[in-house]
mmCIF file of C-alpha atoms in Angstrom:
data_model
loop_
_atom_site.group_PDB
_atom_site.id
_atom_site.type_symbol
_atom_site.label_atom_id
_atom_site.label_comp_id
_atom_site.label_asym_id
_atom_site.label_seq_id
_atom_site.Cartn_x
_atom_site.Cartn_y
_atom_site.Cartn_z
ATOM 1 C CA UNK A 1 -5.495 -86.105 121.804
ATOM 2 C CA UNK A 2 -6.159 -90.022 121.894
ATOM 3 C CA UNK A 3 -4.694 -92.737 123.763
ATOM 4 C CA UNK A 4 -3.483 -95.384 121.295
ATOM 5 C CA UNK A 5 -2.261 -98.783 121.965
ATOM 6 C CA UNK A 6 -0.561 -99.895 118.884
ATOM 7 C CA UNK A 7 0.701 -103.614 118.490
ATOM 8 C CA UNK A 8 3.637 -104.287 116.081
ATOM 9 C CA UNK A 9 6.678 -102.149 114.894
ATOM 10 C CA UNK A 10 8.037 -103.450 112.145
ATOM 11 C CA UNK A 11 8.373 -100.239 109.910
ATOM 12 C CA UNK A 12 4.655 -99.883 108.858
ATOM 13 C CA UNK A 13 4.291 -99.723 112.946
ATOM 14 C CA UNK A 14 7.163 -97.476 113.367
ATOM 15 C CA UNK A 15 5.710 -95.052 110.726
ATOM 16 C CA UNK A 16 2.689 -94.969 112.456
ATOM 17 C CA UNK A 17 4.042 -94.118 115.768
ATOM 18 C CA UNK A 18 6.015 -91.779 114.186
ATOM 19 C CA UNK A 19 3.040 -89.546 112.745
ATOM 20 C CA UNK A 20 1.208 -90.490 116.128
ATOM 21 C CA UNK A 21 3.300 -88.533 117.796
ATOM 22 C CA UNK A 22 3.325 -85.639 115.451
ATOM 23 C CA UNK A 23 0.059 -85.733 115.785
ATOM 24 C CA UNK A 24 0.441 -85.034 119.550
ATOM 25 C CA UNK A 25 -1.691 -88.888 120.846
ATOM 26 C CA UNK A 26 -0.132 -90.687 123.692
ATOM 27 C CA UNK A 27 1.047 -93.679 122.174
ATOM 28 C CA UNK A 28 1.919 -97.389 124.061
ATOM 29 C CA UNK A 29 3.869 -99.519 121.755
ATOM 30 C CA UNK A 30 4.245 -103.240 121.884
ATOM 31 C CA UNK A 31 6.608 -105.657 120.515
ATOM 32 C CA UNK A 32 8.058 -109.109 120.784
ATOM 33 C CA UNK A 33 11.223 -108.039 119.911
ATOM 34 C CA UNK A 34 13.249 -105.672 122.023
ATOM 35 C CA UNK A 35 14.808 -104.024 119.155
ATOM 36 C CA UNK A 36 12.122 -103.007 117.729
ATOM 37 C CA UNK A 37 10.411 -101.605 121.205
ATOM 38 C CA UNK A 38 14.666 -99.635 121.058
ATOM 39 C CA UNK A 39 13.660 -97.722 117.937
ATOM 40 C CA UNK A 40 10.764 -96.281 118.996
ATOM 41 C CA UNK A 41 11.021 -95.106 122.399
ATOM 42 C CA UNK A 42 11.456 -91.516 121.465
ATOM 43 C CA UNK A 43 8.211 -91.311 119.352
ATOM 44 C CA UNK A 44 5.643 -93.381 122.016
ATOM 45 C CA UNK A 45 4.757 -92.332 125.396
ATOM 46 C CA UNK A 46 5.358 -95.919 127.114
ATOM 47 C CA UNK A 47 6.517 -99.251 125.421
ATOM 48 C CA UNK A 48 6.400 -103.139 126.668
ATOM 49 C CA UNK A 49 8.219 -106.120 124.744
ATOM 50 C CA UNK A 50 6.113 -108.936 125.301
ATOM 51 C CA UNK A 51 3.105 -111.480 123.341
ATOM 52 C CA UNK A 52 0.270 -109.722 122.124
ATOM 53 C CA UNK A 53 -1.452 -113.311 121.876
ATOM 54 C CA UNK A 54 -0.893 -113.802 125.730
ATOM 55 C CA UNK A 55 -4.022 -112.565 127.426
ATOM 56 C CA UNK A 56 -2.867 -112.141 130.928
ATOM 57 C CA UNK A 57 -0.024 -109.687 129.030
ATOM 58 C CA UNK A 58 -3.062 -107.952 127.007
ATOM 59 C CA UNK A 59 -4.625 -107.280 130.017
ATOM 60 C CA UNK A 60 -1.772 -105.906 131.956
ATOM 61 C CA UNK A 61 -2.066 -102.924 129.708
ATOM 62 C CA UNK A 62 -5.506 -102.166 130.350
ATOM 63 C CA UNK A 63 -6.968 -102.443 127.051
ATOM 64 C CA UNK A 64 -10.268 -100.508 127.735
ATOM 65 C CA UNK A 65 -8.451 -97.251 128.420
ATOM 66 C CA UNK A 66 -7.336 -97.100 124.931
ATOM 67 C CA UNK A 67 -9.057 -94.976 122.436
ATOM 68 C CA UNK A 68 -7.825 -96.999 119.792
ATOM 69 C CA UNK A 69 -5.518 -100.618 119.460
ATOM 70 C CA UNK A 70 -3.960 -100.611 116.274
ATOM 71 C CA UNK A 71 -3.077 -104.313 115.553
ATOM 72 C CA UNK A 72 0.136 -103.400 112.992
ATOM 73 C CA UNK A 73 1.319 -106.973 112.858
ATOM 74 C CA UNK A 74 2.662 -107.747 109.191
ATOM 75 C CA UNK A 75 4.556 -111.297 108.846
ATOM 76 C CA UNK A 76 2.624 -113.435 111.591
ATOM 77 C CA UNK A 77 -1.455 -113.433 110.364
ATOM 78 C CA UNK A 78 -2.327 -115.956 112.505
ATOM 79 C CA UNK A 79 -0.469 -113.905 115.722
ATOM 80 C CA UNK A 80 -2.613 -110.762 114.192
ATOM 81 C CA UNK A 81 -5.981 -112.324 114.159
ATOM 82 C CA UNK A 82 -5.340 -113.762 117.819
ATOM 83 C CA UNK A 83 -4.098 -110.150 119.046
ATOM 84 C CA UNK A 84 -7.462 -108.706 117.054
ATOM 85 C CA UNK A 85 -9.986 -111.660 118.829
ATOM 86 C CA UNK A 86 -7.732 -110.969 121.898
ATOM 87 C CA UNK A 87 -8.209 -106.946 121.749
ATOM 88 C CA UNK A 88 -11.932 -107.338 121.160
ATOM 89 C CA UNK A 89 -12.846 -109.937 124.398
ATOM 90 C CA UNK A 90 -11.130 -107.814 126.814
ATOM 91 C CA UNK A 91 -12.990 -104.629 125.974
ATOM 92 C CA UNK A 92 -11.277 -102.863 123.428
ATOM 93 C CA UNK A 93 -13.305 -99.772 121.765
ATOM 94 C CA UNK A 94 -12.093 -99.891 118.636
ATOM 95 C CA UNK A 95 -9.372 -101.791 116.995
ATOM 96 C CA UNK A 96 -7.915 -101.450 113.474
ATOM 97 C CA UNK A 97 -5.964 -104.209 111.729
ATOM 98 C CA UNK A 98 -3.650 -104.798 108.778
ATOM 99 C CA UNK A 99 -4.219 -107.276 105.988
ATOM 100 C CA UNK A 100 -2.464 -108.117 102.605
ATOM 101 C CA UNK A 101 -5.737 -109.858 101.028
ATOM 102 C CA UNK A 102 -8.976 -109.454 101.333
ATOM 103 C CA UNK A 103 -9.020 -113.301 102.917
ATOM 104 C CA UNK A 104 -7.545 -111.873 105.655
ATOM 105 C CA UNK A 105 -9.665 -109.023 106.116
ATOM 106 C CA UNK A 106 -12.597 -111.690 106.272
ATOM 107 C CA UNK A 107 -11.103 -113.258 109.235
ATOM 108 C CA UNK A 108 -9.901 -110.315 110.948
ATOM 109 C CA UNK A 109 -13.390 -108.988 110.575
ATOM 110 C CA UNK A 110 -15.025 -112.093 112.023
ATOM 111 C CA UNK A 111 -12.517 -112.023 114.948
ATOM 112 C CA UNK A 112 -13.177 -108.265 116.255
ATOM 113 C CA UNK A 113 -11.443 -106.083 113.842
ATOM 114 C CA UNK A 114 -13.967 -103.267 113.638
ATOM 115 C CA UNK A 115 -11.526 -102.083 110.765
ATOM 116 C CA UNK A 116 -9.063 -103.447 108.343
ATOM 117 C CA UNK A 117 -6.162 -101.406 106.530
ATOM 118 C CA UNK A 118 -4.553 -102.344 103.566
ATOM 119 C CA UNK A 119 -0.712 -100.422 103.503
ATOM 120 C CA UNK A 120 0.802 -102.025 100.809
ATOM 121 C CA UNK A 121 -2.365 -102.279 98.359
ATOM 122 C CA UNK A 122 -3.060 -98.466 99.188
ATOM 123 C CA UNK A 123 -0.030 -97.249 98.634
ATOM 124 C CA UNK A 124 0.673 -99.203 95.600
ATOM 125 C CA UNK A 125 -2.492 -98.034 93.973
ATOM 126 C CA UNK A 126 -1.912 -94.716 94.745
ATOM 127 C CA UNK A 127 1.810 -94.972 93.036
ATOM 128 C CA UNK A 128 0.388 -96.003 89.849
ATOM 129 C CA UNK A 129 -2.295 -93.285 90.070
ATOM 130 C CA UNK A 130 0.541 -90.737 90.775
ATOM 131 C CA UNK A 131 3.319 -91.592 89.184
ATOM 132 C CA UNK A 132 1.541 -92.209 85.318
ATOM 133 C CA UNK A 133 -1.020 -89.032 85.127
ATOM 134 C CA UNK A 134 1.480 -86.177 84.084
ATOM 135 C CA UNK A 135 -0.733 -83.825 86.081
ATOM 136 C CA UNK A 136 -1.746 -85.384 89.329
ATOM 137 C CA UNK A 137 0.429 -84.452 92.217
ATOM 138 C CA UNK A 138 -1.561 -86.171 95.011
ATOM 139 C CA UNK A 139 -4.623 -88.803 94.937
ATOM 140 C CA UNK A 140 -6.813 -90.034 98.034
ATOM 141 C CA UNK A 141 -8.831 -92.688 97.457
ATOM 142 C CA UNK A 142 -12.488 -92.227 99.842
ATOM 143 C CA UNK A 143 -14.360 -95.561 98.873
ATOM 144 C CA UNK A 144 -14.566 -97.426 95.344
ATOM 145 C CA UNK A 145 -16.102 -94.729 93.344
ATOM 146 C CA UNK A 146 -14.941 -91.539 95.155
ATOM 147 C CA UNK A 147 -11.367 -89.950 94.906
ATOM 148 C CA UNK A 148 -9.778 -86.470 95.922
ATOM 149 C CA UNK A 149 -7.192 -85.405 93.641
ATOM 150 C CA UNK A 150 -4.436 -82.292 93.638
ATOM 151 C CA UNK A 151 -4.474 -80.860 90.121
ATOM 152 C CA UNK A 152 -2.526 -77.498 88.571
ATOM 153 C CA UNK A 153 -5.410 -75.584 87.414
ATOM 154 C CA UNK A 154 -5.865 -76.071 83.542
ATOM 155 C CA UNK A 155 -4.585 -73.505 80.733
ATOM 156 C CA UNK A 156 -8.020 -72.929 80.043
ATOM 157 C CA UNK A 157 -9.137 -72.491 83.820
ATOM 158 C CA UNK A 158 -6.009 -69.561 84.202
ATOM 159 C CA UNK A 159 -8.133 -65.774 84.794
ATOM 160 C CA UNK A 160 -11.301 -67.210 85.185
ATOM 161 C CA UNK A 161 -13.514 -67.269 88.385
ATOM 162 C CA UNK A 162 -14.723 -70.436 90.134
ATOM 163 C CA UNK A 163 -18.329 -69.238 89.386
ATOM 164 C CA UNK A 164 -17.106 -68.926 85.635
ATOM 165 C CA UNK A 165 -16.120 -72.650 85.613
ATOM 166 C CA UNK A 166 -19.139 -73.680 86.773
ATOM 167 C CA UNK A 167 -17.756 -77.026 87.604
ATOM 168 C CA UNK A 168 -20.063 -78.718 90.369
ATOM 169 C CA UNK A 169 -23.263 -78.145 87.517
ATOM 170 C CA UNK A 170 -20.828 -79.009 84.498
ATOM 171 C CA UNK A 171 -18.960 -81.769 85.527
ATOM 172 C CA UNK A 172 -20.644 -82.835 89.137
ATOM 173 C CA UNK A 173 -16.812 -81.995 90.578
ATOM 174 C CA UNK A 174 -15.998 -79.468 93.605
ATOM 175 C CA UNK A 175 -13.514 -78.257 94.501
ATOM 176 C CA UNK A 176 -12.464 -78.194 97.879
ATOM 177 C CA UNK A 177 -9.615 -75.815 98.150
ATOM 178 C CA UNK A 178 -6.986 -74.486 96.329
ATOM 179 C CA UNK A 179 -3.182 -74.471 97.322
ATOM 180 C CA UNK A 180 -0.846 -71.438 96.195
ATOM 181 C CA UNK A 181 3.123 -71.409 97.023
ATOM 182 C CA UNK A 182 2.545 -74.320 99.616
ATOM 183 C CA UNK A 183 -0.242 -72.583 101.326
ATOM 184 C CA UNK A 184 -3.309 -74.233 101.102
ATOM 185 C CA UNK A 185 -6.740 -72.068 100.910
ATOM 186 C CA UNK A 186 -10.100 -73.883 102.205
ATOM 187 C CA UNK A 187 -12.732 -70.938 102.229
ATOM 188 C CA UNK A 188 -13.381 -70.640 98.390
ATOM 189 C CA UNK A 189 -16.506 -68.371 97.017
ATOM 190 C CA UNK A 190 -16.970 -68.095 93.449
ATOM 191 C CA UNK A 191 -15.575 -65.217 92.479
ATOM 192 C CA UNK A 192 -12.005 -66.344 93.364
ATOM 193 C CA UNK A 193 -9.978 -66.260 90.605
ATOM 194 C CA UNK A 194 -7.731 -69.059 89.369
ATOM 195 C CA UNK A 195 -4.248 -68.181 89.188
ATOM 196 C CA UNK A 196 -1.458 -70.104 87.095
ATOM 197 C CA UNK A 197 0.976 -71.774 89.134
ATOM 198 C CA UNK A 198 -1.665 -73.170 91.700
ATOM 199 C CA UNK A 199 -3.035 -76.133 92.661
ATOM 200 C CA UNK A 200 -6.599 -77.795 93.302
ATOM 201 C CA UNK A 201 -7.733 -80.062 95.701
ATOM 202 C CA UNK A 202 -10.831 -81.349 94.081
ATOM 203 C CA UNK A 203 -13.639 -84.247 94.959
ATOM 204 C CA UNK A 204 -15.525 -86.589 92.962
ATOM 205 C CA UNK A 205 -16.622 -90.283 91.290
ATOM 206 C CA UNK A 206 -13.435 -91.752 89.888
ATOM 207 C CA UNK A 207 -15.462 -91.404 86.908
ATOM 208 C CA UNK A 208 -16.456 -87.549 86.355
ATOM 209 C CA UNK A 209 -12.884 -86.815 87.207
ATOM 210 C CA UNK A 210 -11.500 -89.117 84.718
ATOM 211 C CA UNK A 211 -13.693 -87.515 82.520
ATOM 212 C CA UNK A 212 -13.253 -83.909 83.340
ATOM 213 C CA UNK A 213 -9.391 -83.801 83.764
ATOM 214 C CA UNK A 214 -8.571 -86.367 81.102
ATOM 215 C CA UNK A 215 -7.040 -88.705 83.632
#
């Protein structure tokens, strides 16, 4: 369990609070508006409406005892970089900002963000990856070149062993678990055999898996 402070909750910072807590952190929410502070009081463990660019109200909360500050600020960038400089002078361990363009990210990484997240970019690329390969049912991007992606197993996979396949030497691809009726398996050896009707979860370059599923 962490101790999250997380600044802004507009509904990319509700949504995070919301999987906070299902996630079982103690979670301190901030907001300007009291509305928003309203609609998330049953998801946080403690929540103050006040200026995240104020410094005597940063420092009320005690920023050091925070695990991480999540700066989740979306329509104000110039409020988010002073809440990220802000975060950073009065101690903060680690704190994790939004951006829409990689301008921003420059600043915010100039002005103590020790990471930047891009929600709308990420989860628009990840809609065109799903939603125009027939046979991809999830995709998660790791850096530029790597990818994990959830797969059925191919007609030509069906009865055969993961040994069989070969694919790590073949295709430089593993696969990193297999998922069967919603269950999802994580202890493979290679003489499991792949069933129809189930899913992979395999790892790779962008490239090989292109290649190797016809993606």
């Amino acid at each position: 369990m962490k101790s999250v402070l997380l600044i802004g909750l507009g509904r990319f910072g509700k949504h995070i609070a919301i999987h906070l807590n299902e996630l079982g952190h103690q979670v301190m929410a901030v907001d300007h508006e009291e509305e928003r502070v309203e609609s998330v009081l049953s998801f946080v463990t403690g929540a103050q409406i006040g200026d995240s660019t104020n410094e005597d109200f940063l420092r009320s909360l005690g920023i050091r005892n925070f695990d991480v500050c999540i700066v989740a600020i979306g329509n104000d960038f110039q409020s988010s970089l002073e809440t990220t400089s802000l975060l950073k002078e009065l101690g903060a361990k680690l704190v994790v900002s939004r951006a829409a363009r990689d301008v921003q990210k420059k600043f915010l990484l100039r002005n103590g963000a020790d990471e930047v997240v891009y929600p709308e970019r990420q989860l628009a690329k990840w809609t065109a990856i799903r939603y125009t390969a027939d046979h991809i049912l999830d995709y998660i991007e790791l850096d530029e070149a790597h990818a994990m992606f959830e797969i059925p197993v191919p007609e030509n996979w069906v009865g055969r062993t993961i040994g069989q396949i070969d694919i790590r030497r073949k295709y430089n691809i593993n696969i990193m678990g297999i998922k069967k009726d919603g269950r999802l398996e994580l202890l493979l050896s290679p003489d499991i055999v792949l069933a129809k009707d189930t899913t992979m979860l395999v790892l790779g370059t962008n490239r090989d898996l292109q290649k190797c599923f016809h993606i």
